CSV table of C-alpha atoms in Angstrom, one decimal:
chain,number,residue,atom,x,y,z
Y,56,MET,CA,-12.3,49.7,35.5
Y,57,ASN,CA,-15.9,49.2,34.4
Y,58,VAL,CA,-15.5,51.5,31.4
Y,59,ARG,CA,-12.4,49.5,30.3
Y,60,THR,CA,-14.3,46.3,30.7
Y,61,GLY,CA,-17.1,47.6,28.7
Y,62,LEU,CA,-14.8,48.7,25.9
Y,63,LYS,CA,-13.1,45.4,25.8
Y,64,ARG,CA,-16.5,43.6,25.5
Y,65,LEU,CA,-17.5,45.9,22.7
Y,66,GLN,CA,-14.2,45.2,20.9
Y,67,GLU,CA,-14.6,41.5,21.3
Y,68,ALA,CA,-18.2,41.7,20.1
Y,69,ALA,CA,-17.0,43.7,17.0
Y,70,ARG,CA,-14.3,41.1,16.3
Y,71,GLN,CA,-16.8,38.3,16.7
Y,72,THR,CA,-19.2,40.0,14.2
Y,73,VAL,CA,-16.4,40.4,11.7
Y,74,ARG,CA,-15.4,36.8,12.1
Y,75,GLU,CA,-19.0,35.7,11.6
Y,76,VAL,CA,-19.2,37.8,8.4
Y,77,TRP,CA,-16.0,36.4,6.9
Y,78,LEU,CA,-16.2,32.8,8.2
Y,79,ALA,CA,-18.3,30.3,6.3
Y,80,SER,CA,-21.3,28.8,8.0
Y,81,GLY,CA,-20.8,25.6,6.0
Y,82,PRO,CA,-18.5,24.0,3.4
Y,83,PRO,CA,-18.4,25.5,-0.1
Y,84,LEU,CA,-20.6,23.7,-2.6
Y,85,ARG,CA,-18.8,21.2,-4.8
Y,86,SER,CA,-20.3,21.3,-8.2
Y,87,THR,CA,-21.0,18.0,-10.0
Y,88,ARG,CA,-20.1,17.5,-13.6
Y,89,ARG,CA,-23.8,17.8,-14.6
Y,90,ALA,CA,-24.2,21.1,-12.6
Y,91,TRP,CA,-21.0,22.5,-14.2
Y,92,GLN,CA,-22.3,21.6,-17.7
Y,93,PHE,CA,-25.7,23.2,-16.9
Y,94,ASP,CA,-24.0,26.4,-15.7
Y,95,VAL,CA,-21.9,26.6,-18.8
Y,96,LEU,CA,-25.0,26.1,-20.9
Y,97,VAL,CA,-26.8,28.9,-19.0
Y,98,ALA,CA,-23.9,31.3,-19.4
Y,99,LEU,CA,-23.6,30.4,-23.1
Y,100,THR,CA,-27.3,31.0,-23.7
Y,101,ILE,CA,-27.4,34.3,-21.8
Y,102,GLY,CA,-24.2,35.4,-23.5
Y,103,VAL,CA,-25.3,34.6,-27.0
Y,104,ALA,CA,-28.7,36.2,-26.5
Y,105,THR,CA,-27.4,39.4,-24.9
Y,106,VAL,CA,-24.5,39.8,-27.4
Y,107,TYR,CA,-26.9,39.4,-30.3
Y,108,TYR,CA,-29.2,42.0,-28.6
Y,109,GLY,CA,-26.3,44.4,-28.2
Y,110,ILE,CA,-25.2,44.1,-31.8
Y,111,ASP,CA,-28.7,44.2,-33.2
Y,112,ASN,CA,-29.7,47.4,-31.2
Y,113,ALA,CA,-26.6,49.5,-31.9
Y,114,ASP,CA,-27.5,53.0,-33.2
Y,115,ASN,CA,-31.2,52.5,-32.4
Y,116,VAL,CA,-33.3,55.1,-30.7
Y,117,VAL,CA,-35.7,54.1,-28.0
Y,118,VAL,CA,-38.9,56.1,-27.3
Y,119,ARG,CA,-40.7,55.2,-24.0
Y,120,GLU,CA,-43.8,56.6,-22.5
Y,121,ILE,CA,-42.9,57.3,-18.8
Y,122,ALA,CA,-46.2,59.0,-18.0
Y,123,PRO,CA,-49.5,59.6,-19.9
Y,124,GLY,CA,-48.6,61.9,-22.7
Y,125,VAL,CA,-45.0,62.1,-21.7
Y,126,GLU,CA,-42.4,60.3,-23.8
Y,127,ARG,CA,-38.7,59.9,-23.2
Y,128,VAL,CA,-36.2,59.4,-26.0
Y,129,MET,CA,-33.1,57.3,-25.2
Y,130,THR,CA,-30.3,56.9,-27.6
Y,131,ARG,CA,-28.4,53.6,-27.4
Y,132,PRO,CA,-24.6,53.5,-27.6
Y,133,ASN,CA,-23.6,53.9,-31.3
Y,134,GLY,CA,-20.5,53.5,-33.3
Y,135,PRO,CA,-17.9,50.7,-33.1
Y,136,GLY,CA,-16.9,51.9,-29.6
Y,137,GLY,CA,-20.5,51.7,-28.3
Y,138,MET,CA,-21.0,48.2,-29.8
Y,139,ALA,CA,-17.7,47.0,-28.3
Y,140,PHE,CA,-18.8,48.4,-24.9
Y,141,MET,CA,-22.2,46.6,-25.0
Y,142,VAL,CA,-20.6,43.3,-26.1
Y,143,THR,CA,-18.0,43.5,-23.3
Y,144,LEU,CA,-20.7,44.1,-20.7
Y,145,ALA,CA,-22.8,41.2,-21.9
Y,146,PHE,CA,-19.7,39.0,-22.1
Y,147,ILE,CA,-18.6,39.8,-18.6
Y,148,ALA,CA,-22.0,39.3,-17.0
Y,149,SER,CA,-22.7,36.1,-18.8
Y,150,VAL,CA,-19.3,34.4,-18.4
Y,151,ALA,CA,-19.3,35.1,-14.6
Y,152,LEU,CA,-22.4,32.8,-14.3
Y,153,VAL,CA,-20.2,29.8,-15.0
Y,154,LEU,CA,-18.8,30.2,-11.4
Y,155,ARG,CA,-22.2,31.0,-9.8
Y,156,ARG,CA,-22.2,27.9,-7.6
Y,157,ARG,CA,-18.5,27.9,-6.6
Y,158,TYR,CA,-18.1,31.6,-5.9
Y,159,PRO,CA,-21.7,33.1,-5.7
Y,160,LEU,CA,-20.8,36.3,-3.8
Y,161,ALA,CA,-17.9,37.1,-6.2
Y,162,VAL,CA,-20.2,36.5,-9.2
Y,163,LEU,CA,-22.9,38.8,-7.6
Y,164,CYS,CA,-20.4,41.6,-7.2
Y,165,VAL,CA,-19.1,41.3,-10.8
Y,166,VAL,CA,-22.6,41.2,-12.3
Y,167,THR,CA,-23.8,44.0,-10.1
Y,168,ALA,CA,-20.9,46.2,-11.3
Y,169,ALA,CA,-21.7,45.3,-14.9
Y,170,THR,CA,-25.4,46.1,-14.3
Y,171,LEU,CA,-24.5,49.5,-12.8
Y,172,ALA,CA,-22.3,50.3,-15.8
Y,173,THR,CA,-25.0,49.3,-18.3
Y,174,PRO,CA,-26.7,52.2,-20.0
Y,175,GLN,CA,-30.3,52.7,-19.2
Y,176,SER,CA,-31.4,52.1,-22.8
Y,177,VAL,CA,-29.9,48.6,-23.0
Y,178,LEU,CA,-30.6,47.1,-19.6
Y,179,ARG,CA,-31.3,43.7,-21.1
Y,180,LEU,CA,-27.5,43.3,-21.6
Y,181,THR,CA,-27.0,42.5,-17.9
Y,182,PHE,CA,-30.5,42.4,-16.3
Y,183,TYR,CA,-31.2,38.6,-16.8
Y,184,ALA,CA,-27.6,37.7,-15.7
Y,185,TYR,CA,-28.2,39.9,-12.6
Y,186,VAL,CA,-31.4,38.1,-11.7
Y,187,ILE,CA,-29.6,34.7,-11.9
Y,188,ALA,CA,-26.6,36.0,-9.9
Y,189,VAL,CA,-28.9,37.3,-7.1
Y,190,TYR,CA,-30.6,33.9,-6.9
Y,191,SER,CA,-27.3,32.0,-6.9
Y,192,ALA,CA,-25.9,34.1,-4.1
Y,193,ALA,CA,-29.1,33.5,-2.0
Y,194,VAL,CA,-29.0,29.7,-2.6
Y,195,TYR,CA,-25.4,28.7,-2.8
Y,196,SER,CA,-23.3,31.1,-0.7
Y,197,PRO,CA,-21.8,29.5,2.5
Y,198,TYR,CA,-21.2,33.0,3.9
Y,199,ARG,CA,-24.8,33.5,5.2
Y,200,VAL,CA,-24.1,36.7,7.2
Y,201,ALA,CA,-22.2,38.3,4.3
Y,202,THR,CA,-24.9,37.2,1.9
Y,203,LEU,CA,-27.7,38.7,3.9
Y,204,ALA,CA,-25.7,42.0,4.0
Y,205,ALA,CA,-24.7,42.0,0.3
Y,206,LEU,CA,-28.0,41.1,-1.3
Y,207,PRO,CA,-30.0,44.2,0.0
Y,208,VAL,CA,-27.1,46.5,-0.9
Y,209,SER,CA,-26.8,45.1,-4.4
Y,210,VAL,CA,-30.6,45.3,-5.0
Y,211,LEU,CA,-30.7,48.9,-3.5
Y,212,LEU,CA,-27.8,50.1,-5.7
Y,213,VAL,CA,-29.4,48.7,-8.9
Y,214,SER,CA,-32.9,50.0,-8.1
Y,215,THR,CA,-31.8,53.5,-7.1
Y,216,SER,CA,-29.2,54.1,-9.8
Y,217,GLY,CA,-29.9,56.1,-12.8
Y,218,ASN,CA,-30.7,52.9,-14.7
Y,219,SER,CA,-33.8,52.1,-12.7
Y,220,VAL,CA,-36.1,51.8,-15.8
Y,221,THR,CA,-37.2,48.2,-16.0
Y,222,PRO,CA,-36.4,46.6,-19.4
Y,223,ILE,CA,-39.4,46.0,-21.6
Y,224,VAL,CA,-40.0,42.4,-22.7
Y,225,PRO,CA,-41.3,41.9,-26.2
Y,226,ASN,CA,-44.7,40.4,-26.5
Y,227,GLU,CA,-43.4,37.3,-28.4
Y,228,TYR,CA,-41.3,36.3,-25.4
Y,229,ILE,CA,-44.1,36.6,-22.8
Y,230,ALA,CA,-45.4,33.0,-23.4
Y,231,LEU,CA,-41.8,31.7,-23.2
Y,232,LEU,CA,-41.1,33.5,-19.9
Y,233,ILE,CA,-44.3,32.0,-18.4
Y,234,LEU,CA,-43.9,28.4,-19.7
Y,235,VAL,CA,-40.2,28.0,-18.9
Y,236,PRO,CA,-40.7,28.6,-15.1
Y,237,MET,CA,-43.7,26.3,-15.1
Y,238,ALA,CA,-41.7,23.6,-16.9
Y,239,VAL,CA,-38.8,24.0,-14.5
Y,240,ALA,CA,-41.2,23.9,-11.5
Y,241,SER,CA,-42.8,20.7,-12.9
Y,242,VAL,CA,-39.4,19.0,-13.4
Y,243,GLY,CA,-38.4,20.0,-9.9
Y,244,LEU,CA,-41.6,18.6,-8.3
Y,245,ARG,CA,-41.2,15.4,-10.3
Y,246,THR,CA,-37.6,15.1,-9.2
Y,247,TRP,CA,-38.5,15.7,-5.6
Y,248,LYS,CA,-41.2,13.1,-5.7
Y,249,LEU,CA,-38.9,10.5,-7.3
Y,250,ARG,CA,-36.2,11.2,-4.7
Y,251,THR,CA,-38.8,11.0,-1.9
Y,252,ASP,CA,-40.0,7.6,-3.1
Y,253,GLU,CA,-36.4,6.4,-3.5
Y,254,GLY,CA,-35.6,7.6,0.1
Y,255,ARG,CA,-38.7,5.7,1.4
Y,256,THR,CA,-37.7,2.6,-0.5
Y,257,ARG,CA,-34.1,2.7,0.9
Y,258,LEU,CA,-35.4,3.3,4.4
Y,259,SER,CA,-37.8,0.3,4.2
Y,260,ALA,CA,-34.9,-1.8,2.9
Y,261,LEU,CA,-32.7,-0.6,5.7
Y,262,GLU,CA,-35.3,-1.4,8.3
Y,263,ARG,CA,-35.8,-4.9,6.9
Y,264,GLU,CA,-32.1,-5.5,6.8
Y,265,GLN,CA,-31.8,-4.3,10.5
Y,266,ALA,CA,-34.6,-6.6,11.5
Y,267,GLU,CA,-33.0,-9.6,9.7
Y,268,THR,CA,-29.6,-8.8,11.3
Y,269,LEU,CA,-31.3,-8.7,14.7
Y,270,ARG,CA,-33.1,-12.0,14.1
Y,271,ARG,CA,-29.8,-13.7,13.1
Y,272,ALA,CA,-28.1,-12.2,16.1
Y,273,VAL,CA,-30.8,-13.6,18.4
Y,274,GLU,CA,-30.6,-17.0,16.7
Y,275,HIS,CA,-26.8,-17.0,17.1
Y,276,GLU,CA,-27.0,-16.1,20.7
Y,277,ARG,CA,-29.6,-18.8,21.4
Y,278,ALA,CA,-27.3,-21.4,19.7
Y,279,ARG,CA,-24.4,-20.2,21.7
Y,280,ILE,CA,-26.3,-20.5,25.0
Y,281,ALA,CA,-27.6,-24.0,23.9
Y,282,ARG,CA,-24.0,-25.1,23.4
Y,283,GLU,CA,-22.9,-23.7,26.8
Y,284,LEU,CA,-25.8,-25.6,28.4
Y,285,HIS,CA,-25.0,-28.8,26.5
Y,286,ASP,CA,-21.3,-28.6,27.6
Y,287,VAL,CA,-22.1,-27.9,31.2
Y,288,VAL,CA,-25.0,-30.3,31.7
Y,289,THR,CA,-23.6,-33.3,29.7
Y,290,HIS,CA,-20.2,-33.4,31.4
Y,291,ASN,CA,-21.3,-33.0,34.9
Y,292,VAL,CA,-24.4,-35.2,34.7
Y,293,SER,CA,-22.4,-38.0,33.0
Y,294,VAL,CA,-19.9,-37.9,35.8
Y,295,MET,CA,-22.7,-37.9,38.4
Y,296,ILE,CA,-24.3,-40.9,36.7
Y,297,ILE,CA,-21.1,-42.9,36.8
Y,298,GLN,CA,-20.4,-42.0,40.4
Y,299,ALA,CA,-24.0,-42.8,41.5
Y,300,GLY,CA,-23.9,-46.1,39.7
Y,301,ALA,CA,-20.7,-47.0,41.4
Y,302,ALA,CA,-22.1,-46.0,44.8
Y,303,ARG,CA,-25.2,-48.2,44.3
Y,304,LYS,CA,-23.1,-51.2,43.4
Y,305,ILE,CA,-20.8,-51.0,46.5
Y,306,MET,CA,-23.3,-49.5,48.9
Y,307,LYS,CA,-23.6,-52.8,50.9
Y,308,THR,CA,-20.1,-54.1,50.6
Y,309,SER,CA,-18.1,-50.9,51.0
Y,310,PRO,CA,-20.1,-48.2,52.6
Y,311,GLU,CA,-17.0,-45.9,53.0
Y,312,GLN,CA,-16.2,-46.0,49.3
Y,313,ALA,CA,-19.9,-45.6,48.5
Y,314,GLY,CA,-19.9,-42.4,50.6
Y,315,GLU,CA,-16.8,-41.1,48.8
Y,316,ALA,CA,-18.6,-41.7,45.4
Y,317,LEU,CA,-21.7,-39.9,46.7
Y,318,LEU,CA,-19.5,-37.0,47.8
Y,319,ALA,CA,-18.1,-36.9,44.3
Y,320,VAL,CA,-21.7,-36.8,43.0
Y,321,GLU,CA,-22.4,-33.9,45.3
Y,322,ALA,CA,-19.3,-32.0,44.1
Y,323,GLY,CA,-20.2,-32.6,40.5
Y,324,GLY,CA,-23.8,-31.3,41.1
Y,325,ARG,CA,-22.5,-28.2,42.8
Y,326,ALA,CA,-20.0,-27.6,39.9
Y,327,ALA,CA,-22.9,-28.1,37.4
Y,328,MET,CA,-25.1,-25.6,39.3
Y,329,THR,CA,-22.3,-23.0,39.5
Y,330,GLU,CA,-21.7,-23.1,35.7
Y,331,LEU,CA,-25.5,-23.2,35.1
Y,332,ARG,CA,-25.9,-20.1,37.2
Y,333,HIS,CA,-23.3,-18.4,35.1
Y,334,VAL,CA,-24.9,-19.3,31.8
Y,335,MET,CA,-28.4,-18.5,32.9
Y,336,GLY,CA,-27.2,-15.3,34.6
Y,337,LEU,CA,-26.4,-14.0,31.1
Y,338,LEU,CA,-30.1,-14.2,30.4
Y,339,THR,CA,-31.7,-13.2,33.7
Y,340,MET,CA,-29.4,-10.5,35.0
Y,341,ALA,CA,-31.5,-7.5,35.8
Y,342,ASP,CA,-30.5,-3.9,35.1
Y,343,GLU,CA,-30.9,-2.7,38.7
Y,344,GLY,CA,-29.8,-5.7,40.7
Y,345,GLY,CA,-27.7,-8.8,40.2
Y,346,VAL,CA,-28.6,-12.3,39.3
Y,347,THR,CA,-30.8,-14.4,41.6
Y,348,GLY,CA,-29.3,-17.8,41.7
Y,349,VAL,CA,-30.1,-21.0,43.6
Y,350,ASP,CA,-28.0,-20.0,46.6
Y,351,GLY,CA,-29.1,-16.4,46.6
Y,352,PRO,CA,-28.4,-13.2,44.6
Y,353,ALA,CA,-25.1,-13.0,42.7
Y,354,ALA,CA,-24.1,-9.5,41.6
Y,355,VAL,CA,-21.7,-10.8,38.9
Y,356,PRO,CA,-21.6,-14.2,37.2
Y,357,ALA,CA,-18.6,-16.4,37.9
Y,358,PRO,CA,-15.8,-16.1,35.4
Y,359,GLN,CA,-15.8,-18.6,32.5
Y,360,PRO,CA,-13.4,-21.6,33.0
Y,361,GLY,CA,-10.0,-21.6,31.4
Y,362,LEU,CA,-7.0,-23.8,30.9
Y,363,ASP,CA,-5.9,-23.1,34.5
Y,364,GLN,CA,-8.9,-25.2,35.7
Y,365,LEU,CA,-8.0,-28.3,33.7
Y,366,GLU,CA,-6.5,-29.9,36.8
Y,367,THR,CA,-9.9,-29.6,38.6
Y,368,LEU,CA,-11.7,-30.9,35.5
Y,369,VAL,CA,-9.4,-33.9,35.2
Y,370,GLY,CA,-9.7,-34.5,39.0
Y,371,ARG,CA,-13.5,-34.8,38.7
Y,372,VAL,CA,-13.1,-37.3,35.9
Y,373,ARG,CA,-10.6,-39.3,37.8
Y,374,ASP,CA,-13.1,-39.6,40.6
Y,375,THR,CA,-15.3,-41.6,38.3
Y,376,GLY,CA,-12.6,-44.3,38.0
Y,377,LEU,CA,-11.2,-43.1,34.6
Y,378,LEU,CA,-7.4,-42.9,34.6
Y,379,VAL,CA,-6.5,-39.5,33.0
Y,380,GLU,CA,-3.1,-38.1,32.4
Y,381,LEU,CA,-2.6,-34.3,31.9
Y,382,THR,CA,0.5,-33.1,30.0
Y,383,VAL,CA,1.3,-29.4,29.3
Y,384,THR,CA,4.2,-28.7,26.9
Y,385,GLY,CA,5.7,-25.3,26.2
Y,386,PRO,CA,5.8,-22.3,28.5
Y,387,PRO,CA,2.2,-21.3,29.3
Y,388,PHE,CA,1.3,-17.7,28.5
Y,389,PRO,CA,-1.9,-15.6,28.8
Y,390,LEU,CA,-4.5,-16.3,26.1
Y,391,PRO,CA,-7.7,-14.5,25.1
Y,392,PRO,CA,-10.6,-15.6,27.3
Y,393,GLY,CA,-12.6,-17.0,24.4
Y,394,VAL,CA,-9.6,-19.1,23.2
Y,395,GLU,CA,-9.2,-20.5,26.7
Y,396,LEU,CA,-12.9,-21.3,27.1
Y,397,ALA,CA,-12.9,-23.0,23.7
Y,398,ALA,CA,-9.9,-25.2,24.6
Y,399,TYR,CA,-11.5,-26.0,28.0
Y,400,ARG,CA,-14.7,-27.1,26.3
Y,401,VAL,CA,-12.8,-29.3,23.9
Y,402,VAL,CA,-11.2,-31.2,26.8
Y,403,GLN,CA,-14.5,-31.3,28.7
Y,404,GLU,CA,-16.5,-32.7,25.8
Y,405,ALA,CA,-13.8,-35.3,24.9
Y,406,LEU,CA,-13.5,-36.6,28.5
Y,407,THR,CA,-17.3,-36.7,28.8
Y,408,ASN,CA,-17.5,-38.8,25.7
Y,409,THR,CA,-14.8,-41.0,27.0
Y,410,VAL,CA,-16.7,-41.6,30.3
Y,411,LYS,CA,-19.9,-42.4,28.4
Y,412,HIS,CA,-18.5,-44.5,25.6
Y,413,ALA,CA,-15.1,-45.9,26.8
Y,414,ALA,CA,-15.6,-47.1,30.4
Y,415,GLY,CA,-12.5,-48.9,31.7
Y,416,ALA,CA,-10.2,-47.0,29.3
Y,417,THR,CA,-7.3,-44.7,30.1
Y,418,ALA,CA,-7.2,-41.1,28.7
Y,419,ALA,CA,-4.5,-38.6,28.0
Y,420,VAL,CA,-4.9,-34.9,27.7
Y,421,THR,CA,-2.2,-32.9,26.0
Y,422,VAL,CA,-2.0,-29.1,25.9
Y,423,GLU,CA,0.8,-27.7,23.7
Y,424,TYR,CA,1.6,-24.0,23.7
Y,425,GLY,CA,3.3,-23.1,20.4
Y,426,PRO,CA,4.7,-19.8,19.2
Y,427,ASP,CA,1.8,-19.4,16.7
Y,428,ARG,CA,-0.8,-21.9,17.7
Y,429,LEU,CA,-2.4,-23.7,20.6
Y,430,ARG,CA,-2.9,-27.5,20.3
Y,431,VAL,CA,-5.2,-29.5,22.5
Y,432,GLU,CA,-5.4,-33.3,22.1
Y,433,VAL,CA,-7.5,-35.8,24.1
Y,434,THR,CA,-7.0,-39.6,23.4
Y,435,ASP,CA,-8.3,-42.8,25.0
Y,436,THR,CA,-7.4,-46.4,24.7
Y,437,GLY,CA,-11.0,-47.6,24.1
Y,438,GLY,CA,-13.4,-49.4,26.3
Y,439,HIS,CA,-17.1,-50.5,26.6
Y,440,ALA,CA,-20.0,-48.2,26.6
Y,441,GLY,CA,-21.1,-46.9,29.9
Y,442,ALA,CA,-24.4,-45.6,31.3
Y,443,GLY,CA,-26.0,-42.9,29.1
Y,444,ALA,CA,-24.0,-43.8,26.1
Y,445,ALA,CA,-27.1,-44.0,23.9
Y,446,ASP,CA,-28.0,-40.4,24.6
Y,447,GLY,CA,-25.3,-39.0,22.3
Y,448,ASN,CA,-26.5,-37.2,19.2
Y,449,GLY,CA,-23.2,-35.6,17.9
Y,450,ARG,CA,-24.3,-32.0,18.9
Y,451,GLY,CA,-21.3,-31.7,21.2
Y,452,LEU,CA,-18.7,-32.1,18.5
Y,453,ILE,CA,-20.7,-29.9,16.1
Y,454,GLY,CA,-20.9,-27.2,18.8
Y,455,LEU,CA,-17.1,-27.5,19.3
Y,456,ARG,CA,-16.4,-27.0,15.6
Y,457,GLU,CA,-18.6,-23.9,15.5
Y,458,ARG,CA,-16.9,-22.5,18.6
Y,459,LEU,CA,-13.4,-23.1,17.2
Y,460,ALA,CA,-14.4,-21.7,13.9
Y,461,VAL,CA,-14.9,-18.3,15.6
Y,462,TYR,CA,-11.1,-18.3,16.3
Y,463,ASP,CA,-10.2,-19.8,12.9
Y,464,GLY,CA,-9.5,-23.1,14.7
Y,465,THR,CA,-10.1,-26.6,13.5
Y,466,LEU,CA,-11.3,-29.8,15.1
Y,467,ASP,CA,-10.1,-33.3,14.0
Y,468,THR,CA,-11.8,-36.4,15.5
Y,469,GLY,CA,-11.7,-40.1,14.7
Y,470,ARG,CA,-10.8,-43.6,15.8
Y,471,ARG,CA,-7.1,-44.4,16.4
Y,472,LEU,CA,-5.4,-47.3,14.5
Y,473,THR,CA,-4.3,-48.7,17.8
Y,474,GLY,CA,-7.8,-48.5,19.3
Y,475,GLY,CA,-9.7,-45.8,21.1
Y,476,TYR,CA,-10.6,-42.4,20.0
Y,477,ARG,CA,-8.8,-39.1,19.4
Y,478,VAL,CA,-9.9,-35.5,19.5
Y,479,GLU,CA,-7.5,-32.8,18.4
Y,480,ALA,CA,-8.1,-29.0,18.3
Y,481,LEU,CA,-5.7,-26.5,16.6
Y,482,MET,CA,-6.2,-22.7,17.2
Y,483,PRO,CA,-3.9,-20.1,15.6
Y,484,LEU,CA,-2.5,-17.5,17.9
Y,485,GLU,CA,-1.2,-14.0,17.4
Y,486,ALA,CA,2.5,-13.4,18.0
Y,487,GLN,CA,3.1,-13.3,21.7
């Protein structure tokens, strides 16, 4: 059983090795148009030079000194057949370089075969193309395991074959062979420096953009919290002022009614504190524990008010002596929490302004559920300014417009022809 298990493991390891050899370690390189043009230019240059070399050296005799006092005579291929053979080798090795980025291993195999077939006396026909093919396979091949195996084999075959005599470079080309790599290295270093500087510039710009985005987000959140505090404090404190003033006036003549007014003041204060705890809890909630409020720790802030709490809101306003009628038309259906909160704040702000600026009036609240929109309207018949009326600065309506704009809603306000004031909010809804 152990022997079988060992054999299975060896087979699986062998399969894994084969898969690693044939599977790419990365995606194949996609040549750009500029890279393609450069490879064509390289192949054309090498091809023209080697073909010219083959034609120019046909029927020549090469004498080389392989040791002190020992010379070796090498006859190059001659005749039309020999010239055609040299031109074919040079053409195959050069044209293959066009695909050196897309198929580097295949190009290496083709050029290696052409190099092995090249006679010893004319190694220049394929030697330079072979050097470029080896470099391309090492740099561009996505098959890393296969490349690491193919490169040593190719170099070993070329170096140990009968054509192992290194081609001699004429003296007039030595300066060119030194200056060209230096120029290429200089251009590469300059390109690398430019790209590094561009990368640093883009990184700095990205950091500045992120800092600006964070600053705008902080400002937006501060403005949102300020609107929440304004809505909560203004409404409840206005109601409390009205109730406290009424209790003070009837304290001596009607103690029971004064007590009821003070109870309403207490209820309004508790409601204000509950909503304040929710808003401030968004800022002070700790990561480990909950929110520490006035009445003790609260693990989770209370949910935001919605349209289902309009009766409670209208009831608190009625306790101030303002006659308010609530009408809901259309079948109610669930709405997004943000939309419900925005509609609730519209009613809250409008009734607060009515209590402050239209004492003695009557008000009507209408909530209309439509198939594609939600309409909220608050109207009053007009009255005289109450306590705290001079404290208005218009920020409440501005905040409502900004809140509604988040949901593509609109706010329409103005005096009515028949007297009083009207506030209407329209918010589009998705199909229900």
